[in-house]
PDB file of C-alpha atoms in Angstrom:
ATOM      1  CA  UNK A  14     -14.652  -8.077   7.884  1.00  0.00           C
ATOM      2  CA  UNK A  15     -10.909  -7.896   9.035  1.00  0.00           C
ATOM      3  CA  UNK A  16      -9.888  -8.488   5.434  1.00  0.00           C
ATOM      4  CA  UNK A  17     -11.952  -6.257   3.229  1.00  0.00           C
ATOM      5  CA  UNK A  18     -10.850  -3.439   6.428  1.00  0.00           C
ATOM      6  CA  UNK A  19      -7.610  -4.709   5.044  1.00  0.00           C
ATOM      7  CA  UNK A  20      -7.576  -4.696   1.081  1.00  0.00           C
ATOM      8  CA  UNK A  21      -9.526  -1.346   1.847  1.00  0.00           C
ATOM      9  CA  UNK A  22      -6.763  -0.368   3.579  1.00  0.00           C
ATOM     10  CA  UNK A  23      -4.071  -1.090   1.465  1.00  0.00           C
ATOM     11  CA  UNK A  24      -6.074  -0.128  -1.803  1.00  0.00           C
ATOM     12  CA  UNK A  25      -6.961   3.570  -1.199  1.00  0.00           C
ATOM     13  CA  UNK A  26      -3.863   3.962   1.249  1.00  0.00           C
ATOM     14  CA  UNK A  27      -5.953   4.332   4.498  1.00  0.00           C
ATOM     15  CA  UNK A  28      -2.882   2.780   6.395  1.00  0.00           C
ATOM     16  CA  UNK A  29      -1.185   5.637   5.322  1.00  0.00           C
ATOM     17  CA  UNK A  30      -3.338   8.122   7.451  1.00  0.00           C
ATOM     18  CA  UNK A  31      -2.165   7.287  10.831  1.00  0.00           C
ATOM     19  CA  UNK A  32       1.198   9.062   9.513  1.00  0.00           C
ATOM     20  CA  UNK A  33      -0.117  12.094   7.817  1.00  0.00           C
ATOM     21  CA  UNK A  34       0.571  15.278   9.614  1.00  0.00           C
ATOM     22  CA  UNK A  35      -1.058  18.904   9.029  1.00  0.00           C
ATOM     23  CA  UNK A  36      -0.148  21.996  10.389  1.00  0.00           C
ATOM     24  CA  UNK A  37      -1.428  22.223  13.725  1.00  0.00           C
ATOM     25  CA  UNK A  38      -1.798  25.804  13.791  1.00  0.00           C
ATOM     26  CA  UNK A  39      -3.268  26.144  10.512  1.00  0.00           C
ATOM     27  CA  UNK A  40      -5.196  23.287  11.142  1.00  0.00           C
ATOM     28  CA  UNK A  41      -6.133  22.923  14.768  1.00  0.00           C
ATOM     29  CA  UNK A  42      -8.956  20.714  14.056  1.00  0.00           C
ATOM     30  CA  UNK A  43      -7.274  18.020  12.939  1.00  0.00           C
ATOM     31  CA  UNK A  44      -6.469  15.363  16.010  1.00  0.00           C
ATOM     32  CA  UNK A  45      -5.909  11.815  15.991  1.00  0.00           C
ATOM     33  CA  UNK A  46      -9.313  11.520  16.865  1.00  0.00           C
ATOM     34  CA  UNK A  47     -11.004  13.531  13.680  1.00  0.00           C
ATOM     35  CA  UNK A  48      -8.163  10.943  11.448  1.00  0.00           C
ATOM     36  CA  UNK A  49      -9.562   8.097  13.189  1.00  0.00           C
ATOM     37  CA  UNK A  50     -13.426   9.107  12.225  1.00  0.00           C
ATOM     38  CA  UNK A  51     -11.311   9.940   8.891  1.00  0.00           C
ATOM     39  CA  UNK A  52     -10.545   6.091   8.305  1.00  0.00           C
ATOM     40  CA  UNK A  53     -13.579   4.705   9.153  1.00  0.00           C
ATOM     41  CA  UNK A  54     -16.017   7.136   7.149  1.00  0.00           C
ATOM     42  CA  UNK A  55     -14.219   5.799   4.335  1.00  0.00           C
ATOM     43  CA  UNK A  56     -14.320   2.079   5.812  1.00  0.00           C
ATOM     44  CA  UNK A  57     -17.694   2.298   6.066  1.00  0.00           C
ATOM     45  CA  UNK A  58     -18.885   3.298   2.750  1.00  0.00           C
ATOM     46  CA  UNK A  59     -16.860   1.531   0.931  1.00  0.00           C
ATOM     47  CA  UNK A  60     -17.666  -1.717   2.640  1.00  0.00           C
ATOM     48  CA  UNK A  61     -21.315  -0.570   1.699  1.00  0.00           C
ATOM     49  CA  UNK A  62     -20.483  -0.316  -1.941  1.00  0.00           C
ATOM     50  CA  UNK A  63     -19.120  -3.348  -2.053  1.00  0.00           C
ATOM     51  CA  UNK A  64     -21.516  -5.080  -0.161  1.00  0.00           C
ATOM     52  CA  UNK A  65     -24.658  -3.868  -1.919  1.00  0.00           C
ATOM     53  CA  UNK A  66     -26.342  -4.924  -4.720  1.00  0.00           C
ATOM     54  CA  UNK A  67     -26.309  -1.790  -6.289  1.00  0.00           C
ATOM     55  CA  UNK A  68     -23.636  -0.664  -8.804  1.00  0.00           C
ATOM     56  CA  UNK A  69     -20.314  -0.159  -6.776  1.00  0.00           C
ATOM     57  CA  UNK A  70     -19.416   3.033  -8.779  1.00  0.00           C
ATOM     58  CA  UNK A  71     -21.984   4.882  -6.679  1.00  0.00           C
ATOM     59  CA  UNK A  72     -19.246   5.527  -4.306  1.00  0.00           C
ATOM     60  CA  UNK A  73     -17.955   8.101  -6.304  1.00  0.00           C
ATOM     61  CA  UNK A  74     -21.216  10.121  -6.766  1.00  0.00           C
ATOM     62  CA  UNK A  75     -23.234   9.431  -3.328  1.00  0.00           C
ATOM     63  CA  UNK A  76     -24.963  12.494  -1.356  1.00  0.00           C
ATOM     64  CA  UNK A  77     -24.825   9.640   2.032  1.00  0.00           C
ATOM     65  CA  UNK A  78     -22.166   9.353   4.048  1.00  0.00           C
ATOM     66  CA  UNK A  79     -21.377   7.928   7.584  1.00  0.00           C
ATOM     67  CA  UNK A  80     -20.615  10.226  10.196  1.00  0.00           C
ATOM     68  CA  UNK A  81     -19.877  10.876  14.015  1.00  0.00           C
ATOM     69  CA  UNK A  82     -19.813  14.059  15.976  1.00  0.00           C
ATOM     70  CA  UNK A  83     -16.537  15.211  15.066  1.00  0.00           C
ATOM     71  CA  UNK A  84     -16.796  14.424  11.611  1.00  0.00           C
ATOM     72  CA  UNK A  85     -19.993  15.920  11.080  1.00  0.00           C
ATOM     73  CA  UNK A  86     -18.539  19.379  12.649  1.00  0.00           C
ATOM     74  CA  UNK A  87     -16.139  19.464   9.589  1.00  0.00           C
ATOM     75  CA  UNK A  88     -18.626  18.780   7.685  1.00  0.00           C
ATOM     76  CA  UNK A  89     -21.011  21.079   8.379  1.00  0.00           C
ATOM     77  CA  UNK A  90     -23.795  18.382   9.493  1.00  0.00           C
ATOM     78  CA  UNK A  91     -26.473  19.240  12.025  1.00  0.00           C
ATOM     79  CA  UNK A  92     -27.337  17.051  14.967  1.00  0.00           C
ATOM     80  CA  UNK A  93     -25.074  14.440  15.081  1.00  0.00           C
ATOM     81  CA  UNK A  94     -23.452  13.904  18.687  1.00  0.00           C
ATOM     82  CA  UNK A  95     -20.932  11.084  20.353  1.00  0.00           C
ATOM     83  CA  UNK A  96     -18.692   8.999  18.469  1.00  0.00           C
ATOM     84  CA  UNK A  97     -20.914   6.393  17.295  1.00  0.00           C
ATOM     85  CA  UNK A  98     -21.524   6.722  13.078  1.00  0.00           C
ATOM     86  CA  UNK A  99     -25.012   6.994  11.771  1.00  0.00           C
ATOM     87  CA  UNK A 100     -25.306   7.488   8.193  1.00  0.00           C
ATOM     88  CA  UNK A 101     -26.693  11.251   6.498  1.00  0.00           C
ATOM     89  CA  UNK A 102     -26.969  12.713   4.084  1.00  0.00           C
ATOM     90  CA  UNK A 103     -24.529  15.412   3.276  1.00  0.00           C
ATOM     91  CA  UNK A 104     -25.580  19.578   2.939  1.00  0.00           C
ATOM     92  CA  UNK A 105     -26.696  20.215  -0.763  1.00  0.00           C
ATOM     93  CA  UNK A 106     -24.832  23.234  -0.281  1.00  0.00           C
ATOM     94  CA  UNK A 107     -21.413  21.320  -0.083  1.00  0.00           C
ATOM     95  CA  UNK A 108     -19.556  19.689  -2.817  1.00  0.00           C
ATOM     96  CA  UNK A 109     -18.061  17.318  -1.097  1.00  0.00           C
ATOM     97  CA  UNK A 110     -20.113  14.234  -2.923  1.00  0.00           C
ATOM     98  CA  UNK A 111     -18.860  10.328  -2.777  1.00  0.00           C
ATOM     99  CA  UNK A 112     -15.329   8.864  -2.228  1.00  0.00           C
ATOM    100  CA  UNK A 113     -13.406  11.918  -3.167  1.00  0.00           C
ATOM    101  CA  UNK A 114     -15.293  13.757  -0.729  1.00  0.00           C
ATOM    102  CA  UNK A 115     -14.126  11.967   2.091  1.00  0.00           C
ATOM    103  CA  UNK A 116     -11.745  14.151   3.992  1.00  0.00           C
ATOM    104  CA  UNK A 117      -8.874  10.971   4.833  1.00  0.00           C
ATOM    105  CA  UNK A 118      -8.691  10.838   0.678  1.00  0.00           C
ATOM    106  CA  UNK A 119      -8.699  14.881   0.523  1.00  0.00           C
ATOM    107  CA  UNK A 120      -5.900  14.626   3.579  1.00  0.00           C
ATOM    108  CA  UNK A 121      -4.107  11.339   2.661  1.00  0.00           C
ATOM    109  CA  UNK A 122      -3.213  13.228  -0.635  1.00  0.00           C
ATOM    110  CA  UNK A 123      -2.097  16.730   0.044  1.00  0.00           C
ATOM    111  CA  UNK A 124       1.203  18.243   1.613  1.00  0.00           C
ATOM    112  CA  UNK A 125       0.898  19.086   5.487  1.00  0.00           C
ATOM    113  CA  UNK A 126      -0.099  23.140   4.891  1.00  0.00           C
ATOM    114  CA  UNK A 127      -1.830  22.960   1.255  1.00  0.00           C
ATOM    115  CA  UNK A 128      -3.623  20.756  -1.025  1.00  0.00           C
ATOM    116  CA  UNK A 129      -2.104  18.773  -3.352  1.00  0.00           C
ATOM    117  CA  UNK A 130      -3.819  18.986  -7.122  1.00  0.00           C
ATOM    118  CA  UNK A 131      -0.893  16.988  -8.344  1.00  0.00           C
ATOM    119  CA  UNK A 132      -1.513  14.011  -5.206  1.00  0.00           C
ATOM    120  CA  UNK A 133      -4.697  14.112  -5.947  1.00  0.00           C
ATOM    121  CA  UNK A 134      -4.766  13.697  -9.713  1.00  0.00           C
ATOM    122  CA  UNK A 135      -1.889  11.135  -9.363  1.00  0.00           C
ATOM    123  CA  UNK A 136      -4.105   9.130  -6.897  1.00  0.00           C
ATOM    124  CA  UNK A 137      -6.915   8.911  -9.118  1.00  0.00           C
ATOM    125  CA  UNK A 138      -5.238   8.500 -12.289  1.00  0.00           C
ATOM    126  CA  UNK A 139      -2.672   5.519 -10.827  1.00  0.00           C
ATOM    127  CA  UNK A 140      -5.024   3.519  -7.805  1.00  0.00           C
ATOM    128  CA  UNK A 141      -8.721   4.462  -8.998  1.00  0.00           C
ATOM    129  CA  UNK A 142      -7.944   4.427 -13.077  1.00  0.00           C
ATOM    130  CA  UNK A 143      -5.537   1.932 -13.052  1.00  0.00           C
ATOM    131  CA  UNK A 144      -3.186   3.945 -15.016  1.00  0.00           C
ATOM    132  CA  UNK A 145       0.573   4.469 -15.060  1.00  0.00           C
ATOM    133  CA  UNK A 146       2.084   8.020 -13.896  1.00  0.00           C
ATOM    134  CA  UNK A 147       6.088   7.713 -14.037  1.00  0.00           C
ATOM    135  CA  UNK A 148       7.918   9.259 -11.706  1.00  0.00           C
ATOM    136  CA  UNK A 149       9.795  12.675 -12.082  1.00  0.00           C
ATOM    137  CA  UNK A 150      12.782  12.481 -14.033  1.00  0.00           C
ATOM    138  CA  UNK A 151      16.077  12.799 -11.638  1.00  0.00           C
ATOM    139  CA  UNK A 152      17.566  16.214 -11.369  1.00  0.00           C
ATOM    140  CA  UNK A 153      14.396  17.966 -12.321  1.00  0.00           C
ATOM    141  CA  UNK A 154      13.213  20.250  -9.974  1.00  0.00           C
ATOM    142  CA  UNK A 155       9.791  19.496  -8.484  1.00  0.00           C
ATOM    143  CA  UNK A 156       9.126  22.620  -6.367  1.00  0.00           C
ATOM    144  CA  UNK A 157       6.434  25.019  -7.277  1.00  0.00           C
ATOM    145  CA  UNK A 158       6.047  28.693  -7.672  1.00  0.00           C
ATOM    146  CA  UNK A 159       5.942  30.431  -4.373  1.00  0.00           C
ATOM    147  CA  UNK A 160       2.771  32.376  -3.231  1.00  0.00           C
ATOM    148  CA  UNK A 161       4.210  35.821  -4.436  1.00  0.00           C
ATOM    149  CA  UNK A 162       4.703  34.279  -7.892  1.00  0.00           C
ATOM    150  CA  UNK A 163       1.036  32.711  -8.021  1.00  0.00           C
ATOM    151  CA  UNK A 164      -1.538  33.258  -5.988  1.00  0.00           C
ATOM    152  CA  UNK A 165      -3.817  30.087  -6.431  1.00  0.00           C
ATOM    153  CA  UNK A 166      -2.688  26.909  -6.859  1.00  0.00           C
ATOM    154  CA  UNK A 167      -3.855  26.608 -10.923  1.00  0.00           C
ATOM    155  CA  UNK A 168      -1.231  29.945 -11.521  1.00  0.00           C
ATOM    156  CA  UNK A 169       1.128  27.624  -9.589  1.00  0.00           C
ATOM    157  CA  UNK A 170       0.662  24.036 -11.746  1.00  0.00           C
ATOM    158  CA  UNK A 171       0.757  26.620 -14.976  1.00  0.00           C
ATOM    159  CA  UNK A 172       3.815  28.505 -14.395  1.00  0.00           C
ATOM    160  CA  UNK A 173       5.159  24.522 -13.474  1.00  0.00           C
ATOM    161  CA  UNK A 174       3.928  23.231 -16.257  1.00  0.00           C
ATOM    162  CA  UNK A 175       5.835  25.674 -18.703  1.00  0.00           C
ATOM    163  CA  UNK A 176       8.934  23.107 -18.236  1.00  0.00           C
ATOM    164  CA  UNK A 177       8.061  20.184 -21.134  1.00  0.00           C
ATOM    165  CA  UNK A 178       9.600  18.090 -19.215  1.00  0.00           C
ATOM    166  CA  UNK A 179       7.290  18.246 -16.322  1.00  0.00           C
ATOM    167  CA  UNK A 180       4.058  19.014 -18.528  1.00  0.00           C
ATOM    168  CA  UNK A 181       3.805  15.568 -19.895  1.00  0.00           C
ATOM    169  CA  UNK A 182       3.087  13.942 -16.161  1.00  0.00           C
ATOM    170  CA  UNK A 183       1.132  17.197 -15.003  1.00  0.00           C
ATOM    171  CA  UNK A 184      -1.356  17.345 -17.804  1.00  0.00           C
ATOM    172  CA  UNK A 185      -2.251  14.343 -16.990  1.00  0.00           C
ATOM    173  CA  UNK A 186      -2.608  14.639 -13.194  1.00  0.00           C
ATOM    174  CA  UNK A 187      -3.117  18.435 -12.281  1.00  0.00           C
ATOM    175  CA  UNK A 188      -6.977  19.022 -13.824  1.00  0.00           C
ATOM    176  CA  UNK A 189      -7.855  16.041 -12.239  1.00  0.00           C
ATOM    177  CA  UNK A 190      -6.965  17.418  -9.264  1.00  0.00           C
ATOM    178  CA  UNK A 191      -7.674  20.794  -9.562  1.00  0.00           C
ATOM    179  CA  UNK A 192     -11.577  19.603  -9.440  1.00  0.00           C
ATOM    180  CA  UNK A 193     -11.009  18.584  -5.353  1.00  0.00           C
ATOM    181  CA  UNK A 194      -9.647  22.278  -4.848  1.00  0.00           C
ATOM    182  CA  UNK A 195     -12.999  23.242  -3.129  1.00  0.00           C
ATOM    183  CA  UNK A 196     -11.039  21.394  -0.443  1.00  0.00           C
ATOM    184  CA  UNK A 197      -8.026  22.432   1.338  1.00  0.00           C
ATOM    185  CA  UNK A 198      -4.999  20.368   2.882  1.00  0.00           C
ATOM    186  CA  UNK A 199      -7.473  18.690   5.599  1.00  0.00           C
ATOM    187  CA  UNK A 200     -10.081  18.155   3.432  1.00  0.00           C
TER     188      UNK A 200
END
């Protein structure tokens, strides 16, 4: 229905997703198209969840997903074709598994060239656990490490997290969000 599309939405930040930009030559893959199959994979099985008499927290840990032709390129899923969704289940050989698997979640909270451990963890912590992350003190500086300081993005969050100031917020959020970095900024 229009409003569980809505609170869906608004809860997980789907609204967001018409906004979010990548890199289009490091991702070249990502159209307005593959964002709008984005949205409504997510639609979909969350309307499901709720809908079913099963135990909603299955979302999180479900092997099914719905997919059309361009999402099931990215992927990796065999024989799907046109833009009408059919539901399949996903490659054992992937670890893309439930909610956080779905690539508008993986893309809504990253940065534009990389993913976003810190996004991610603060997403789950604040609109899935219902918990509080403040925000950054002022002045502090947020940036991380370059790529010639740390090569992944763990060295990165570590060197960060050196600053007390910062490690309070990041231990909280960054292995969270390390666990999605089998993903990158597209998802």
């Amino acid at each position: 229905s229009d409003g569980m599309t809505a609170l869906f939405d608004d809860y997980v930040g789907l609204a967001n997703l018409a906004t979010v930009t990548k890199l289009p030559d490091r991702f070249p893959k990502f159209t307005p198209a593959l964002v709008t199959a984005m949205r409504q994979e997510t639609l979909l099985n969350l309307s499901k969840a709720a809908l079913s008499p099963q135990d909603f927290r299955t979302v999180f840990n479900s092997t099914k997903t719905y997919v059309n032709a361009d999402l099931a390129s990215l992927y990796g899923v065999s024989g799907v074709t046109g833009t009408e969704f059919v539901q399949v289940d996903l490659p054992s050989s992937t670890p893309r598994r439930g909610l956080l698997g779905n690539a508008s979640i993986l893309s809504l909270y990253a940065h534009d060239n990389v993913s976003s451990p810190t996004l991610r963890g603060k997403f789950i912590r604040q609109i899935l656990m219902c918990q509080a992350i403040p925000a950054p003190p002022p002045n502090v500086d947020t940036t991380l490490p370059d790529e010639s300081q740390a090569k992944t993005a763990r060295e990165r969050l570590t060197i960060h997290s050196t600053n007390s100031t910062c490690a309070s917020c990041h231990s909280l959020m960054d292995p969270i969000g390390l666990s999605l970095e089998n993903f990158d900024a597209m998802g």
